[in-house]
Amino acid sequence: MTPPPATPEPISRRARPAKAPLSREAIVRAGLAILDRDGLDALTMRRVAKELDTGPASLYVYVANRDDLMAAMLDEALARVPLTAEGSWREQLHALVAASVEAMSRHEGLAAVALGAIPTGANALLVLDRMLALLKQAGLDDITAAWAVDLLHLHSAAAAAEQSAHLTKGGKEETVVADADRHYAALPAERYPMITALRSALFSAGDRDTWGLDVLLSGILQTPAR
Amino acid sequence: MTPPPATPEPISRRARPAKAPLSREAIVRAGLAILDRDGLDALTMRRVAKELDTGPASLYVYVANRDDLMAAMLDEALARVPLTAEGSWREQLHALVAASVEAMSRHEGLAAVALGAIPTGANALLVLDRMLALLKQAGLDDITAAWAVDLLHLHSAAAAAEQSAHLTKGGKEETVVADADRHYAALPAERYPMITALRSALFSAGDRDTWGLDVLLSGILQTPAR
DNA sequence: GTTTGACACGAACGGCGTTCGCTCCCTAGT
DNA sequence: ACTAGGGAGCGAACGCCGTTCGTGTCAAAC
């Protein structure tokens, strides 16, 4: 092996002024910064370590692995969801779900973390607790409220995942939709009659998120579990 | 075909009986076989190539990249969704969505592919077309039907993603739920009053999938777009 | 002054997706 | 019958990745 010839290392890290000590919180924040700035592909342990001016091995003292880091990042992102709002229980619930979707979709790939797991993060649980309170306020029985919060959580994560995927796919959302529209226009009408007939409706503009949430809430209200 | 002549290679691939020629279809099938047998982590280009007794570079003639392969695998999986069923439009729609979820959740990670993209695969579009037909049969106007199919697609992908995640996480679904239950039991009641109070309801058994679908359909019926 | 233990981290391991460019064979044109 | 062309197949390599191991460092505890 080549002996490293006298690596002089002109600026030792230790000689630098005031290096903030490593911590789980700092790692999570650095991860979010990279995710927002450079996207999901750039969120590697090496990249996070470099952001903190250290090596990848150092991270593993505070973080079990990449999945653990992403789960922590998700919970940190959810900390920004305001837990209270004004208005009726329905308006408040609407605002809460919308804020959750917003918080998750703002960071590419974080929603996918929420999709697979039962929420356990401190902030995720606060949101969940608040949702349960609002659903009970709506007059639902315990089981229906419990199942409803499950369904709302699933919907939030899915909506956020879809939104953040569209937001970051190749840049422009418009382009993606336009491509799909063109694709659909070229489909054989005899094989896909409904798609062909309803194509303009399929790509019509409008607030689908709000509508979807209304659908869920209305459906929940009139569908008791069991 | 080539009658394998005296190739001097001791165990040349060429000397083997009848190697099926490479094709996009064969690659997709091999990918699904590996995914089902060994899980998402094992689904690597190298592993797929090995399954076909070749090198990874050979795959790129038929498949643009790993994402393209997974999209093709998703559409192949959706080929098994039966497009017709018996009963009212509502029963048929219910069956169609349930079958989609089933088909996707059977293969770990494929549902995540569907979440991010507007469906363009031939089989995905057939399912979508059938859904539209049933929604129109229910009496919905064009726009509501279009938005509803969007919502149902989102829900299907999300439900499948969640289900397949639970199914493959560390093996036993029961274990995951039991862990979460224990976690919730240890939460401070003053910080999470509703979760604590409704814990038994949150983990109650029951057919949540069917209920969720009922919620969606009921909500769609009574919430016209616009 | 010595021990101890937690943190930091350089180096390495065993992968990964993808690309480059060479070889070989099949086909088409003569 | 021969050859020219071109695409499929694929060995090798590039530049990454997540994670682990063992050693170095330093402050607090004794």
Coordinates of N, CA and C in Angstrom, one line a residue, chain A residues 114-123 125-126 128-130 132-133 136 142-151 153-155 157-159 161-162 165-166 169 176-177 180 183-184 187 191-198 201-208 211-212 214-220 222-226, chain B residues 114-123 125-126 128-130 132-133 136 142-151 153-155 157-159 161-162 165-166 169 176-177 180 183-184 187 191-198 201-208 211-212 214-220 222-226:
Chain A
A114 N -44.4 7.9 5.7 CA -45.6 7.9 6.5 C -46.6 6.8 6.0
L115 N -46.5 6.5 4.7 CA -47.4 5.5 4.1 C -47.3 4.1 4.7
G116 N -46.1 3.7 4.9 CA -45.9 2.3 5.3 C -46.1 2.0 6.8
A117 N -46.0 3.1 7.6 CA -45.9 2.8 9.0 C -47.0 3.4 9.9
I118 N -47.4 2.7 10.9 CA -48.3 3.3 11.9 C -47.5 4.4 12.6
P119 N -48.2 5.6 12.7 CA -47.4 6.8 13.2 C -47.0 6.6 14.6
T120 N -45.7 7.0 14.9 CA -45.2 6.9 16.3 C -44.5 8.1 16.7
G121 N -44.2 9.0 15.7 CA -43.5 10.2 16.1 C -44.3 11.1 17.0
A122 N -43.6 11.9 17.8 CA -44.3 12.7 18.7 C -45.3 13.7 18.1
N123 N -44.8 14.3 17.0 CA -45.6 15.3 16.3 C -46.7 14.7 15.5
L125 N -48.2 12.0 16.3 CA -49.2 11.6 17.3 C -50.1 12.8 17.8
L126 N -49.4 14.0 17.9 CA -50.2 15.2 18.2 C -51.3 15.5 17.2
L128 N -52.6 13.3 15.2 CA -53.6 12.3 15.2 C -54.5 12.5 16.4
D129 N -54.0 12.9 17.5 CA -54.8 13.1 18.7 C -55.8 14.2 18.4
R130 N -55.4 15.3 17.8 CA -56.2 16.4 17.5 C -57.3 16.0 16.5
L132 N -58.6 13.0 16.2 CA -59.6 12.2 17.0 C -60.5 13.1 17.8
A133 N -60.0 14.1 18.4 CA -60.8 15.0 19.2 C -61.9 15.7 18.3
K136 N -64.6 13.1 17.3 CA -65.5 12.9 18.4 C -66.5 14.1 18.5
D142 N -66.8 5.7 19.0 CA -65.3 5.5 19.1 C -64.7 4.8 17.9
I143 N -65.4 3.7 17.6 CA -64.8 2.9 16.5 C -64.8 3.6 15.2
T144 N -65.9 4.3 14.9 CA -65.9 5.0 13.6 C -64.8 6.1 13.6
A145 N -64.7 6.8 14.7 CA -63.7 7.8 14.8 C -62.3 7.2 14.6
A146 N -62.1 6.1 15.2 CA -60.8 5.4 15.1 C -60.5 5.0 13.7
W147 N -61.4 4.4 13.0 CA -61.2 4.0 11.6 C -61.1 5.2 10.7
A148 N -61.8 6.3 11.1 CA -61.8 7.5 10.2 C -60.4 8.1 10.3
V149 N -59.8 8.1 11.5 CA -58.5 8.8 11.6 C -57.5 8.0 10.8
D150 N -57.7 6.7 10.8 CA -56.8 5.8 9.9 C -57.0 6.2 8.5
L151 N -58.2 6.3 8.0 CA -58.5 6.6 6.6 C -57.9 8.0 6.3
H153 N -55.5 9.6 7.7 CA -54.0 9.5 7.7 C -53.5 8.9 6.4
L154 N -54.2 7.8 5.9 CA -53.8 7.2 4.7 C -54.0 8.2 3.5
H155 N -55.1 8.9 3.5 CA -55.3 9.8 2.5 C -54.3 11.0 2.5
A157 N -51.2 11.0 3.6 CA -49.9 10.5 3.1 C -49.9 10.3 1.6
A158 N -51.0 9.7 1.1 CA -51.1 9.5 -0.3 C -51.2 10.7 -1.1
A159 N -52.0 11.7 -0.7 CA -52.1 12.9 -1.4 C -50.8 13.7 -1.4
A161 N -47.8 12.3 -1.1 CA -46.9 11.6 -1.9 C -47.1 11.9 -3.4
E162 N -48.3 11.9 -3.8 CA -48.6 12.2 -5.2 C -48.2 13.7 -5.5
A165 N -44.5 14.1 -5.7 CA -44.0 13.4 -6.9 C -44.2 14.3 -8.1
H166 N -45.4 14.8 -8.3 CA -45.6 15.7 -9.4 C -44.8 16.9 -9.4
K169 N -41.1 15.9 -10.3 CA -40.8 15.1 -11.5 C -40.4 16.0 -12.7
V176 N -45.9 17.5 -17.1 CA -46.4 16.1 -16.8 C -47.8 15.9 -17.2
V177 N -48.7 16.8 -16.8 CA -50.1 16.7 -17.2 C -50.3 16.8 -18.7
A180 N -49.4 13.6 -20.3 CA -50.4 12.6 -20.1 C -51.6 12.8 -21.0
H183 N -50.9 11.7 -24.3 CA -50.9 10.3 -24.3 C -52.3 9.7 -24.4
Y184 N -53.2 10.3 -23.6 CA -54.6 9.9 -23.6 C -55.3 10.2 -24.9
L187 N -55.0 7.5 -27.5 CA -55.4 6.1 -27.2 C -56.5 5.7 -28.2
R191 N -60.9 0.7 -27.6 CA -60.4 0.0 -26.5 C -60.6 0.7 -25.2
Y192 N -60.5 2.0 -25.3 CA -60.7 2.8 -24.1 C -61.8 3.9 -24.3
P193 N -63.0 3.4 -24.5 CA -64.1 4.4 -24.8 C -64.4 5.4 -23.8
M194 N -64.4 5.1 -22.5 CA -64.7 6.1 -21.5 C -63.6 7.1 -21.4
I195 N -62.4 6.6 -21.4 CA -61.3 7.6 -21.3 C -61.3 8.6 -22.4
T196 N -61.5 8.0 -23.6 CA -61.6 8.9 -24.8 C -62.7 9.9 -24.6
A197 N -63.9 9.4 -24.2 CA -65.1 10.3 -24.1 C -64.9 11.3 -23.0
L198 N -64.3 11.0 -21.9 CA -64.3 11.9 -20.8 C -62.9 12.6 -20.6
A201 N -62.8 16.0 -19.2 CA -63.2 16.0 -17.8 C -62.0 15.5 -16.9
L202 N -61.3 14.5 -17.4 CA -60.2 13.9 -16.7 C -59.1 14.9 -16.4
F203 N -58.9 15.8 -17.3 CA -57.8 16.8 -17.1 C -58.4 18.2 -16.8
S204 N -59.6 18.2 -16.4 CA -60.2 19.5 -16.1 C -59.6 20.1 -14.8
A205 N -59.5 21.4 -14.8 CA -58.9 22.1 -13.7 C -60.0 22.2 -12.5
G206 N -59.5 22.5 -11.4 CA -60.4 22.6 -10.2 C -59.7 22.2 -9.0
D207 N -60.3 22.5 -7.8 CA -59.7 22.1 -6.6 C -60.0 20.7 -6.2
R208 N -59.3 19.8 -6.7 CA -59.6 18.4 -6.4 C -59.2 18.0 -5.0
W211 N -62.2 18.9 -2.8 CA -63.3 18.0 -3.1 C -63.0 16.7 -2.5
G212 N -61.8 16.1 -2.7 CA -61.5 14.8 -2.1 C -61.7 14.8 -0.6
D214 N -63.7 16.7 1.1 CA -65.2 16.8 1.3 C -65.8 15.4 1.1
V215 N -65.4 14.7 0.1 CA -65.9 13.4 -0.1 C -65.7 12.5 1.1
L216 N -64.4 12.5 1.6 CA -64.1 11.7 2.7 C -64.9 12.0 4.0
L217 N -65.0 13.3 4.3 CA -65.7 13.7 5.5 C -67.2 13.4 5.4
S218 N -67.8 13.7 4.2 CA -69.2 13.3 4.0 C -69.4 11.8 4.2
G219 N -68.6 11.1 3.5 CA -68.7 9.6 3.6 C -68.5 9.1 5.0
I220 N -67.6 9.6 5.7 CA -67.4 9.2 7.1 C -68.6 9.5 8.0
Q222 N -71.7 9.6 7.2 CA -72.9 8.8 7.0 C -72.6 7.3 6.9
T223 N -71.4 6.9 7.3 CA -71.0 5.4 7.2 C -70.5 5.0 8.6
P224 N -71.3 4.7 9.5 CA -70.8 4.2 10.8 C -70.1 2.8 10.6
A225 N -69.0 2.6 11.3 CA -68.3 1.3 11.2 C -69.2 0.3 11.9
R226 N -69.1 -0.9 11.3 CA -69.9 -2.1 11.8 C -71.3 -2.0 11.2
Chain B
A114 N -47.2 3.3 -8.6 CA -48.5 3.9 -9.1 C -48.8 5.2 -8.4
L115 N -48.3 5.4 -7.2 CA -48.7 6.6 -6.4 C -48.2 7.9 -7.1
G116 N -47.0 7.8 -7.7 CA -46.4 9.0 -8.2 C -46.9 9.5 -9.5
A117 N -47.4 8.5 -10.3 CA -47.6 8.8 -11.7 C -49.0 8.8 -12.2
I118 N -49.3 9.5 -13.2 CA -50.6 9.4 -13.9 C -50.5 8.1 -14.6
P119 N -51.5 7.2 -14.5 CA -51.4 5.9 -15.1 C -51.4 5.9 -16.6
T120 N -50.4 5.2 -17.2 CA -50.3 5.2 -18.7 C -50.2 3.7 -19.2
G121 N -50.0 2.8 -18.3 CA -49.9 1.4 -18.8 C -51.2 0.9 -19.4
A122 N -51.1 0.0 -20.3 CA -52.3 -0.5 -21.0 C -53.3 -1.1 -20.1
N123 N -52.8 -1.9 -19.1 CA -53.7 -2.6 -18.2 C -54.3 -1.6 -17.2
L125 N -54.9 1.4 -17.7 CA -55.9 2.2 -18.4 C -57.2 1.4 -18.6
L126 N -57.1 0.1 -18.8 CA -58.3 -0.7 -18.9 C -59.1 -0.6 -17.6
L128 N -58.9 1.7 -15.4 CA -59.5 3.1 -15.3 C -60.7 3.3 -16.1
D129 N -60.7 2.8 -17.3 CA -61.8 2.9 -18.2 C -63.0 2.2 -17.7
R130 N -62.8 1.0 -17.1 CA -63.9 0.3 -16.5 C -64.5 1.1 -15.3
L132 N -64.5 4.3 -14.9 CA -65.3 5.4 -15.4 C -66.6 4.9 -15.9
A133 N -66.7 3.8 -16.5 CA -68.0 3.3 -17.0 C -68.9 3.1 -15.9
K136 N -70.2 6.3 -14.3 CA -71.2 7.0 -15.2 C -72.5 6.2 -15.0
D142 N -69.9 14.1 -15.8 CA -68.6 13.8 -16.3 C -67.5 14.2 -15.3
I143 N -67.6 15.4 -14.9 CA -66.5 15.9 -14.0 C -66.4 15.2 -12.7
T144 N -67.5 15.0 -12.1 CA -67.5 14.2 -10.8 C -66.9 12.8 -11.1
A145 N -67.3 12.2 -12.1 CA -66.8 10.8 -12.4 C -65.3 10.9 -12.6
A146 N -64.8 11.9 -13.3 CA -63.4 12.0 -13.6 C -62.6 12.2 -12.3
W147 N -63.1 13.1 -11.5 CA -62.4 13.3 -10.2 C -62.5 12.1 -9.3
A148 N -63.6 11.4 -9.4 CA -63.8 10.3 -8.5 C -62.8 9.2 -8.9
V149 N -62.6 9.0 -10.2 CA -61.7 7.9 -10.6 C -60.3 8.3 -10.2
D150 N -60.0 9.5 -10.2 CA -58.7 10.0 -9.6 C -58.6 9.6 -8.2
L151 N -59.6 9.9 -7.4 CA -59.6 9.7 -6.0 C -59.5 8.2 -5.7
H153 N -58.2 5.9 -7.6 CA -56.9 5.4 -8.0 C -55.9 5.8 -6.9
L154 N -56.0 7.0 -6.4 CA -55.1 7.3 -5.3 C -55.3 6.4 -4.1
H155 N -56.6 6.2 -3.8 CA -56.9 5.3 -2.6 C -56.4 3.9 -2.8
A157 N -53.9 2.8 -4.7 CA -52.5 2.8 -4.6 C -52.0 2.9 -3.2
A158 N -52.6 3.8 -2.4 CA -52.2 4.0 -1.0 C -52.5 2.8 -0.2
A159 N -53.7 2.3 -0.4 CA -54.1 1.1 0.4 C -53.2 -0.1 0.1
A161 N -50.1 0.1 -1.0 CA -48.8 0.4 -0.5 C -48.7 0.1 1.0
E162 N -49.7 0.6 1.7 CA -49.8 0.3 3.2 C -49.8 -1.2 3.5
A165 N -46.6 -2.9 2.7 CA -45.6 -2.6 3.7 C -45.7 -3.4 4.9
H166 N -46.9 -3.4 5.4 CA -47.2 -4.2 6.7 C -46.9 -5.6 6.4
K169 N -43.0 -6.1 6.3 CA -42.1 -5.5 7.4 C -41.8 -6.5 8.4
V176 N -46.1 -6.1 14.2 CA -46.1 -4.7 14.0 C -47.2 -4.0 14.8
V177 N -48.4 -4.5 14.7 CA -49.6 -3.9 15.3 C -49.4 -4.0 16.9
A180 N -47.0 -1.4 18.0 CA -47.6 -0.1 18.0 C -48.6 0.1 19.2
H183 N -46.7 0.7 22.2 CA -46.1 2.0 22.2 C -47.2 3.0 22.6
Y184 N -48.4 2.9 22.1 CA -49.5 3.8 22.4 C -49.9 3.7 23.9
L187 N -47.9 6.0 26.1 CA -48.0 7.4 25.9 C -48.5 8.2 27.1
R191 N -50.8 14.4 27.5 CA -50.3 14.9 26.2 C -51.2 14.4 25.0
Y192 N -51.6 13.1 25.1 CA -52.3 12.5 24.1 C -53.6 11.9 24.6
P193 N -54.5 12.8 25.1 CA -55.7 12.3 25.8 C -56.6 11.4 24.9
M194 N -56.8 11.8 23.7 CA -57.7 11.1 22.8 C -57.2 9.7 22.4
I195 N -55.9 9.7 22.1 CA -55.3 8.4 21.7 C -55.4 7.5 22.9
T196 N -55.1 8.0 24.1 CA -55.1 7.1 25.2 C -56.6 6.6 25.5
A197 N -57.5 7.5 25.3 CA -58.9 7.1 25.6 C -59.4 6.2 24.6
L198 N -59.0 6.4 23.3 CA -59.6 5.5 22.2 C -58.7 4.4 21.8
A201 N -60.2 1.2 20.5 CA -60.9 1.4 19.3 C -59.9 1.5 18.1
L202 N -58.8 2.2 18.4 CA -57.8 2.4 17.3 C -57.2 1.0 16.8
F203 N -57.1 0.1 17.7 CA -56.6 -1.2 17.3 C -57.6 -2.3 17.2
S204 N -58.9 -1.8 17.2 CA -60.0 -2.8 17.1 C -59.9 -3.5 15.7
A205 N -60.3 -4.8 15.7 CA -60.4 -5.6 14.5 C -61.6 -5.2 13.7
G206 N -61.6 -5.6 12.5 CA -62.8 -5.3 11.6 C -62.3 -5.1 10.2
D207 N -63.3 -5.1 9.3 CA -62.9 -5.0 7.9 C -62.8 -3.5 7.5
R208 N -61.7 -2.9 7.8 CA -61.5 -1.5 7.5 C -61.4 -1.2 6.0
W211 N -64.9 -0.9 4.7 CA -65.5 0.3 5.3 C -65.0 1.5 4.5
G212 N -63.7 1.6 4.3 CA -63.0 2.7 3.7 C -63.6 2.9 2.3
D214 N -66.5 1.9 1.2 CA -67.9 2.4 1.4 C -67.9 3.9 1.7
V215 N -67.0 4.3 2.5 CA -67.0 5.8 2.8 C -66.7 6.5 1.5
L216 N -65.8 6.1 0.7 CA -65.5 6.8 -0.5 C -66.7 6.8 -1.5
L217 N -67.3 5.7 -1.7 CA -68.4 5.6 -2.6 C -69.6 6.5 -2.1
S218 N -69.9 6.4 -0.9 CA -71.0 7.2 -0.4 C -70.7 8.7 -0.5
G219 N -69.4 9.0 -0.2 CA -69.0 10.4 -0.2 C -69.1 10.9 -1.7
I220 N -68.6 10.1 -2.6 CA -68.6 10.5 -4.0 C -70.0 10.8 -4.5
Q222 N -72.7 11.7 -3.0 CA -73.4 12.9 -2.5 C -72.5 14.2 -2.5
T223 N -71.4 14.1 -3.2 CA -70.6 15.3 -3.4 C -70.2 15.6 -4.8
P224 N -71.1 16.3 -5.5 CA -70.8 16.6 -6.9 C -69.7 17.6 -7.0
A225 N -68.8 17.4 -7.9 CA -67.7 18.4 -8.1 C -68.3 19.7 -8.5
R226 N -67.6 20.8 -8.1 CA -68.0 22.1 -8.3 C -69.2 22.6 -7.5

